[in-house]
CSV table of C-alpha atoms in Angstrom, one decimal:
chain,number,residue,atom,x,y,z
A,1,MET,CA,0.4,-0.4,0.2
A,2,ARG,CA,2.9,2.4,1.1
A,3,HIS,CA,3.4,2.3,-2.7
A,4,HIS,CA,0.5,3.0,-3.9
A,5,VAL,CA,0.6,6.3,-1.7
A,6,ARG,CA,3.9,7.0,-2.9
A,7,LEU,CA,3.4,6.5,-6.8
A,8,PHE,CA,-0.3,9.2,-6.1
A,9,VAL,CA,1.6,12.1,-3.8
A,10,ALA,CA,4.7,11.5,-6.9
A,11,THR,CA,1.9,11.8,-9.5
A,12,TRP,CA,0.2,14.9,-7.9
A,13,ALA,CA,3.7,16.5,-7.7
A,14,VAL,CA,4.5,15.4,-11.9
A,15,LEU,CA,0.7,17.8,-12.5
A,16,LEU,CA,1.4,20.5,-10.1
A,17,LEU,CA,5.0,20.2,-12.3
A,18,LEU,CA,2.4,20.6,-15.5
A,19,LEU,CA,0.1,23.2,-14.1
A,20,GLY,CA,3.1,25.2,-13.2
A,21,GLY,CA,4.9,24.8,-17.6
A,22,THR,CA,0.8,25.5,-18.2
A,23,TRP,CA,0.7,29.1,-16.7
A,24,GLY,CA,5.0,29.2,-17.7
A,25,ALA,CA,4.3,29.2,-21.1
A,26,ALA,CA,0.8,30.9,-21.3
A,27,MET,CA,3.8,34.0,-19.8
A,28,LEU,CA,6.0,33.5,-22.9
A,29,PRO,CA,5.3,36.1,-25.8
A,30,LEU,CA,4.3,32.9,-28.2
A,31,ASN,CA,2.4,34.2,-31.3
A,32,GLU,CA,-2.1,33.0,-31.1
A,33,THR,CA,-1.3,30.2,-32.7
A,34,TRP,CA,1.4,28.4,-31.3
A,35,SER,CA,-0.5,29.9,-27.3
A,36,VAL,CA,-3.1,27.5,-27.9
A,37,VAL,CA,-0.5,24.4,-28.4
A,38,CYS,CA,0.9,25.1,-26.1
A,39,ASN,CA,-2.5,24.8,-23.5
A,40,MET,CA,-3.9,22.0,-25.3
A,41,GLY,CA,-0.8,20.1,-25.1
A,42,PHE,CA,-0.2,20.4,-21.4
A,43,ALA,CA,-3.4,19.8,-21.1
A,44,ALA,CA,-3.9,16.4,-22.6
A,45,ALA,CA,-0.3,15.8,-20.9
A,46,LYS,CA,-2.2,16.7,-17.2
A,47,THR,CA,-5.7,14.6,-18.5
A,48,ALA,CA,-4.1,11.3,-19.6
A,49,ILE,CA,-1.0,11.2,-15.8
A,50,VAL,CA,-4.6,11.8,-14.9
A,51,ALA,CA,-6.3,8.8,-17.0
A,52,TRP,CA,-3.6,6.2,-16.7
A,53,LEU,CA,-2.5,6.6,-13.1
A,54,PHE,CA,-4.8,7.8,-10.8
A,55,MET,CA,-8.6,6.9,-12.5
A,56,HIS,CA,-6.3,3.1,-13.0
A,57,LEU,CA,-6.4,2.6,-16.0
A,58,ASN,CA,-3.5,1.4,-15.9
A,59,GLU,CA,-4.8,-1.7,-14.2
A,60,SER,CA,-7.9,-1.7,-15.5
A,61,THR,CA,-8.7,-3.9,-18.5
A,62,GLY,CA,-8.3,-3.4,-22.9
A,63,LEU,CA,-12.7,-3.3,-22.9
A,64,THR,CA,-12.3,-0.7,-20.5
A,65,ARG,CA,-10.2,0.9,-21.9
A,66,VAL,CA,-11.9,2.0,-25.2
A,67,ALA,CA,-14.2,3.0,-23.3
A,68,ALA,CA,-11.8,5.9,-21.6
A,69,ILE,CA,-10.8,7.1,-24.7
A,70,ALA,CA,-14.1,7.0,-27.0
A,71,ALA,CA,-16.3,10.7,-26.4
A,72,ILE,CA,-12.0,12.0,-28.2
A,73,PRO,CA,-12.7,10.1,-31.9
A,74,PHE,CA,-15.8,11.7,-31.0
A,75,LEU,CA,-15.0,15.1,-30.5
A,76,PHE,CA,-11.7,15.4,-32.6
A,77,SER,CA,-14.1,14.7,-36.1
A,78,LEU,CA,-16.2,17.6,-34.3
A,79,GLY,CA,-14.0,19.7,-34.1
A,80,LEU,CA,-12.3,19.3,-37.5
A,81,VAL,CA,-14.9,20.1,-39.1
A,82,THR,CA,-16.5,22.7,-37.6
A,83,LEU,CA,-13.1,24.5,-37.6
A,84,LEU,CA,-12.5,23.3,-41.4
A,85,ASP,CA,-15.8,25.7,-42.4
A,86,VAL,CA,-14.7,28.8,-39.7
A,87,LEU,CA,-11.1,28.6,-40.6
A,88,PHE,CA,-12.3,29.3,-44.0
A,89,ARG,CA,-14.8,30.9,-44.3
A,90,VAL,CA,-14.4,34.4,-46.7
A,91,PRO,CA,-15.2,37.6,-44.5
B,1,MET,CA,-10.0,-12.6,-17.6
B,2,THR,CA,-6.3,-13.7,-17.2
B,3,ARG,CA,-5.4,-11.4,-14.2
B,4,PRO,CA,-7.6,-11.3,-11.2
B,5,LEU,CA,-8.1,-6.8,-11.0
B,6,PRO,CA,-6.9,-4.7,-8.2
B,7,GLY,CA,-9.8,-3.5,-6.5
B,8,ALA,CA,-11.8,-7.1,-6.5
B,9,GLU,CA,-10.8,-8.1,-3.3
B,10,GLY,CA,-13.6,-7.0,-0.9
B,11,VAL,CA,-15.8,-6.9,-3.3
B,12,ALA,CA,-19.4,-9.0,-2.2
B,13,VAL,CA,-20.8,-10.6,-6.1
B,14,GLN,CA,-24.1,-9.7,-6.3
B,15,GLU,CA,-26.0,-12.7,-7.9
B,16,GLN,CA,-25.7,-11.7,-12.3
B,17,TYR,CA,-21.7,-11.6,-12.3
B,18,GLU,CA,-20.3,-15.1,-12.3
B,19,SER,CA,-17.2,-13.1,-10.1
B,20,ALA,CA,-15.6,-10.8,-8.6
B,21,ASP,CA,-13.1,-9.4,-11.0
B,22,GLN,CA,-15.8,-9.6,-14.0
B,23,GLN,CA,-18.3,-7.1,-11.5
B,24,MET,CA,-15.8,-4.9,-10.9
B,25,SER,CA,-14.7,-4.7,-14.7
B,26,ALA,CA,-18.8,-3.9,-15.2
B,27,ASN,CA,-18.8,-1.2,-12.9
B,28,ARG,CA,-15.2,0.6,-14.1
B,29,LEU,CA,-16.0,0.6,-18.2
B,30,GLY,CA,-20.2,0.7,-17.4
B,31,MET,CA,-18.9,4.4,-16.0
B,32,TRP,CA,-16.3,5.3,-18.1
B,33,VAL,CA,-18.8,4.6,-20.8
B,34,PHE,CA,-20.9,7.3,-18.5
B,35,LEU,CA,-18.1,9.6,-18.3
B,36,ALA,CA,-17.7,10.4,-22.1
B,37,SER,CA,-20.8,11.4,-22.5
B,38,GLU,CA,-19.5,13.3,-20.0
B,39,VAL,CA,-16.6,14.3,-21.9
B,40,MET,CA,-18.4,14.3,-25.0
B,41,LEU,CA,-21.3,17.6,-23.2
B,42,PHE,CA,-17.9,19.8,-22.0
B,43,GLY,CA,-16.5,18.6,-25.7
B,44,GLY,CA,-19.4,20.9,-26.7
B,45,PHE,CA,-18.3,24.1,-24.3
B,46,PHE,CA,-14.4,23.6,-25.1
B,47,LEU,CA,-15.1,23.9,-28.6
B,48,GLY,CA,-17.4,26.6,-28.4
B,49,PHE,CA,-13.9,28.7,-26.7
B,50,LEU,CA,-11.9,27.8,-29.3
B,51,VAL,CA,-13.8,28.5,-32.2
B,52,TYR,CA,-15.3,31.6,-31.2
B,53,ARG,CA,-11.7,32.2,-29.6
B,54,VAL,CA,-10.4,32.0,-34.0
B,55,MET,CA,-13.3,34.2,-35.0
B,56,HIS,CA,-12.5,37.0,-32.6
B,57,PRO,CA,-8.9,36.8,-31.0
B,58,GLN,CA,-8.8,39.8,-30.0
B,59,GLY,CA,-12.1,39.8,-27.8
B,60,PHE,CA,-10.7,36.8,-26.0
B,61,GLU,CA,-7.9,37.7,-25.1
B,62,GLU,CA,-9.2,40.8,-24.3
B,63,ALA,CA,-12.5,39.6,-21.8
B,64,ALA,CA,-9.2,36.4,-20.7
B,65,SER,CA,-7.1,39.1,-19.1
B,66,HIS,CA,-10.0,40.1,-16.9
B,67,THR,CA,-9.5,36.9,-15.7
B,68,ASP,CA,-8.4,36.2,-11.7
B,69,LEU,CA,-6.3,34.0,-13.2
B,70,LEU,CA,-4.5,33.1,-9.0
B,71,ILE,CA,-7.9,32.7,-8.4
B,72,GLY,CA,-8.4,29.8,-10.7
B,73,THR,CA,-4.3,28.9,-10.8
B,74,VAL,CA,-5.4,28.3,-7.1
B,75,ASN,CA,-8.9,26.5,-8.0
B,76,THR,CA,-6.8,24.3,-9.9
B,77,VAL,CA,-3.9,23.3,-7.0
B,78,VAL,CA,-7.5,22.6,-4.9
B,79,LEU,CA,-8.8,20.2,-7.5
B,80,LEU,CA,-5.5,18.6,-8.5
B,81,THR,CA,-5.1,17.7,-4.4
B,82,SER,CA,-8.9,17.0,-4.4
B,83,SER,CA,-7.6,13.5,-7.3
B,84,LEU,CA,-4.8,13.2,-4.8
B,85,THR,CA,-7.0,12.3,-1.9
B,86,VAL,CA,-9.5,10.7,-3.6
B,87,ALA,CA,-6.9,8.2,-4.6
B,88,LEU,CA,-5.7,7.6,-1.4
B,89,ALA,CA,-9.1,6.8,-0.2
B,90,VAL,CA,-9.3,3.9,-3.1
B,91,THR,CA,-6.3,2.9,-2.1
B,92,ALA,CA,-7.7,3.4,1.5
B,93,VAL,CA,-10.9,1.4,0.4
B,94,ARG,CA,-8.9,-1.7,-1.2
B,95,HIS,CA,-6.5,-2.5,1.6
B,96,GLY,CA,-9.6,-2.3,4.1
B,97,ARG,CA,-8.5,0.2,6.4
B,98,ARG,CA,-11.2,2.6,7.0
B,99,GLY,CA,-9.9,5.9,8.8
B,100,MET,CA,-7.8,6.7,6.8
B,101,GLY,CA,-10.3,6.1,4.0
B,102,ILE,CA,-13.4,7.8,4.9
B,103,GLY,CA,-10.4,10.8,6.4
B,104,CYS,CA,-9.5,11.0,2.7
B,105,LEU,CA,-13.3,11.3,1.5
B,106,ALA,CA,-13.3,14.0,4.3
B,107,ALA,CA,-10.9,16.3,2.4
B,108,THR,CA,-12.2,15.3,-0.9
B,109,VAL,CA,-14.9,17.3,-0.3
B,110,GLY,CA,-13.7,19.6,2.2
B,111,LEU,CA,-11.6,21.0,-0.9
B,112,GLY,CA,-13.8,20.0,-3.3
B,113,ALA,CA,-16.0,23.1,-0.5
B,114,ALA,CA,-13.1,25.3,-1.3
B,115,PHE,CA,-13.4,25.1,-4.8
B,116,LEU,CA,-16.9,26.6,-4.5
B,117,ALA,CA,-16.1,28.8,-2.1
B,118,LEU,CA,-13.1,30.3,-3.9
B,119,LYS,CA,-15.5,30.2,-7.7
B,120,GLY,CA,-17.8,32.5,-5.3
B,121,TYR,CA,-16.4,34.3,-4.4
B,122,GLU,CA,-14.7,34.6,-8.3
B,123,TYR,CA,-18.2,35.5,-9.4
B,124,TRP,CA,-19.3,38.1,-6.8
B,125,LYS,CA,-15.9,39.8,-7.6
B,126,GLU,CA,-17.1,39.6,-11.7
B,127,TYR,CA,-20.2,40.5,-11.0
B,128,GLY,CA,-19.4,44.0,-8.4
B,129,GLU,CA,-17.0,44.4,-12.3
B,130,GLY,CA,-19.8,43.8,-14.0
B,131,LEU,CA,-18.6,41.0,-15.9
B,132,MET,CA,-22.1,39.5,-15.2
B,133,PRO,CA,-23.9,39.6,-18.9
B,134,HIS,CA,-27.3,40.8,-18.6
B,135,ALA,CA,-27.1,41.3,-14.3
B,136,GLY,CA,-28.1,44.2,-14.2
B,137,LYS,CA,-24.5,45.7,-14.2
B,138,PRO,CA,-23.6,47.8,-17.5
B,139,PHE,CA,-21.2,45.8,-19.0
B,140,PRO,CA,-17.7,47.2,-19.2
B,141,LEU,CA,-15.9,45.9,-21.8
B,142,HIS,CA,-16.4,46.9,-25.7
B,143,GLU,CA,-14.4,44.8,-28.0
B,144,GLU,CA,-16.3,42.2,-30.6
B,145,GLY,CA,-16.1,38.3,-28.5
B,146,THR,CA,-16.1,40.2,-25.1
B,147,MET,CA,-19.2,39.6,-23.8
B,148,LEU,CA,-19.8,36.1,-25.7
B,149,PHE,CA,-16.2,34.8,-23.7
B,150,PHE,CA,-18.1,36.0,-20.4
B,151,ASN,CA,-21.2,34.7,-22.0
B,152,LEU,CA,-19.6,30.7,-22.3
B,153,TYR,CA,-17.2,31.7,-18.5
B,154,PHE,CA,-19.9,31.7,-17.1
B,155,ALA,CA,-21.9,29.0,-18.7
B,156,ALA,CA,-19.1,26.3,-19.0
B,157,THR,CA,-18.4,27.5,-15.4
B,158,GLY,CA,-21.6,27.5,-13.7
B,159,LEU,CA,-22.6,23.5,-16.0
B,160,HIS,CA,-18.8,22.5,-13.8
B,161,ALA,CA,-19.7,23.7,-10.9
B,162,ALA,CA,-22.7,22.1,-11.2
B,163,HIS,CA,-20.8,18.9,-12.0
B,164,LEU,CA,-18.5,19.5,-9.1
B,165,THR,CA,-22.1,20.1,-5.9
B,166,LEU,CA,-22.9,17.1,-7.7
B,167,GLY,CA,-20.0,15.6,-6.3
B,168,ILE,CA,-20.1,16.4,-3.3
B,169,VAL,CA,-22.9,15.3,-1.9
B,170,MET,CA,-21.5,12.0,-3.7
B,171,MET,CA,-18.6,11.7,-1.9
B,172,SER,CA,-20.2,12.7,1.4
B,173,THR,CA,-22.7,10.2,1.5
B,174,ILE,CA,-20.2,7.4,0.6
B,175,ALA,CA,-18.0,8.7,3.3
B,176,VAL,CA,-20.9,8.9,6.1
B,177,LEU,CA,-22.8,4.8,4.3
B,178,TRP,CA,-19.3,4.0,5.1
B,179,ALA,CA,-19.4,5.0,8.2
B,180,VAL,CA,-21.9,4.2,9.9
B,181,ARG,CA,-23.2,0.7,7.7
B,182,GLY,CA,-19.4,-1.2,6.7
B,183,THR,CA,-18.2,-2.8,4.1
B,184,ALA,CA,-20.4,-4.6,1.9
B,185,ARG,CA,-20.2,-1.9,-1.3
B,186,VAL,CA,-18.1,0.4,-0.3
B,187,PRO,CA,-15.7,-0.7,-2.0
B,188,GLU,CA,-17.4,-0.4,-5.8
B,189,LEU,CA,-19.2,3.1,-4.4
B,190,VAL,CA,-15.1,4.3,-4.1
B,191,GLU,CA,-13.9,3.4,-6.9
B,192,SER,CA,-17.3,4.3,-8.3
B,193,GLY,CA,-17.3,7.4,-7.4
B,194,ALA,CA,-13.2,8.5,-8.1
B,195,LEU,CA,-13.8,7.9,-11.6
B,196,TYR,CA,-16.8,10.8,-12.0
B,197,TRP,CA,-14.3,12.9,-9.3
B,198,HIS,CA,-11.4,12.5,-11.7
B,199,LEU,CA,-13.4,13.8,-14.1
B,200,ILE,CA,-14.6,16.8,-12.5
B,201,ASP,CA,-10.6,17.5,-12.5
B,202,VAL,CA,-9.7,16.5,-16.3
B,203,ILE,CA,-12.5,19.0,-16.7
B,204,TRP,CA,-11.6,22.0,-14.7
B,205,ILE,CA,-7.8,21.4,-16.4
B,206,TRP,CA,-9.2,22.2,-19.9
B,207,LEU,CA,-11.3,25.1,-18.9
B,208,TYR,CA,-8.2,26.2,-16.7
B,209,PRO,CA,-6.2,26.8,-20.0
B,210,LEU,CA,-9.1,28.0,-22.1
B,211,ILE,CA,-10.5,30.9,-19.9
B,212,TYR,CA,-7.5,32.0,-17.6
B,213,LEU,CA,-4.5,31.4,-20.2
B,214,ALA,CA,-6.0,32.8,-23.2
B,215,GLY,CA,-3.6,35.7,-24.7
B,216,ARG,CA,-1.6,35.9,-20.9
């Protein structure tokens, strides 16, 4: 049990570091696209860590893991088609 | 199921399942399917933020600079810590550690309540500055897209706070059940409740950069 407690506390510390990274990257003078990419990248990293370790996907069956990531392709399709519309509008 | 599923040890097997493993696996799968539906719900908000940011970049950056970055960041730390405490509660229930488990659940609930308190203070501040659209005060920003940003902000964080409130009620109930009634279904309740709590945290992990960090 001590192993799990140490693992979770270490995970929490890494998440706080990533939060610091998110905040730090936001303070950098990046152009708008890079700023969004950076923000989303840090958020994705934190989510992956929370899902794999805190939410026990590392010890779940394959089927559960598939269910866990099932929404992502749908959101991606929704986002892609919407942005294709918005980004190519002629003013 | 070739290897035993961690967490299946203390489970009271219900009659429709052949083994504790199968029951835990079904619990987790069902919970994740529900969480996927919640991700789709909030995904709509995230897409809204992204699309309107693309359409009104100056307006969004100006509006985002009027959010309280300190409160937002502190709230993120609060929720990340509450994820730690709820994960520790799951560890405790797996090892039959009642005192530690109930204490961790109480800490989780306390941190969730702290988040809501900070959010409430933040909303009150924003109301005072007139940033709450249609709340009776003139909106102070005039760039196109600023009011839209704040509409999205209040809707998304309001829905998140509603989910968090439900999470608090749920985790409190589980803690009380564990304290008074013993451990028949408690291991599964704690594991499933913890999965919901982590999702609330994950949603905030995405809301934080979209709201507070745009254009800093």
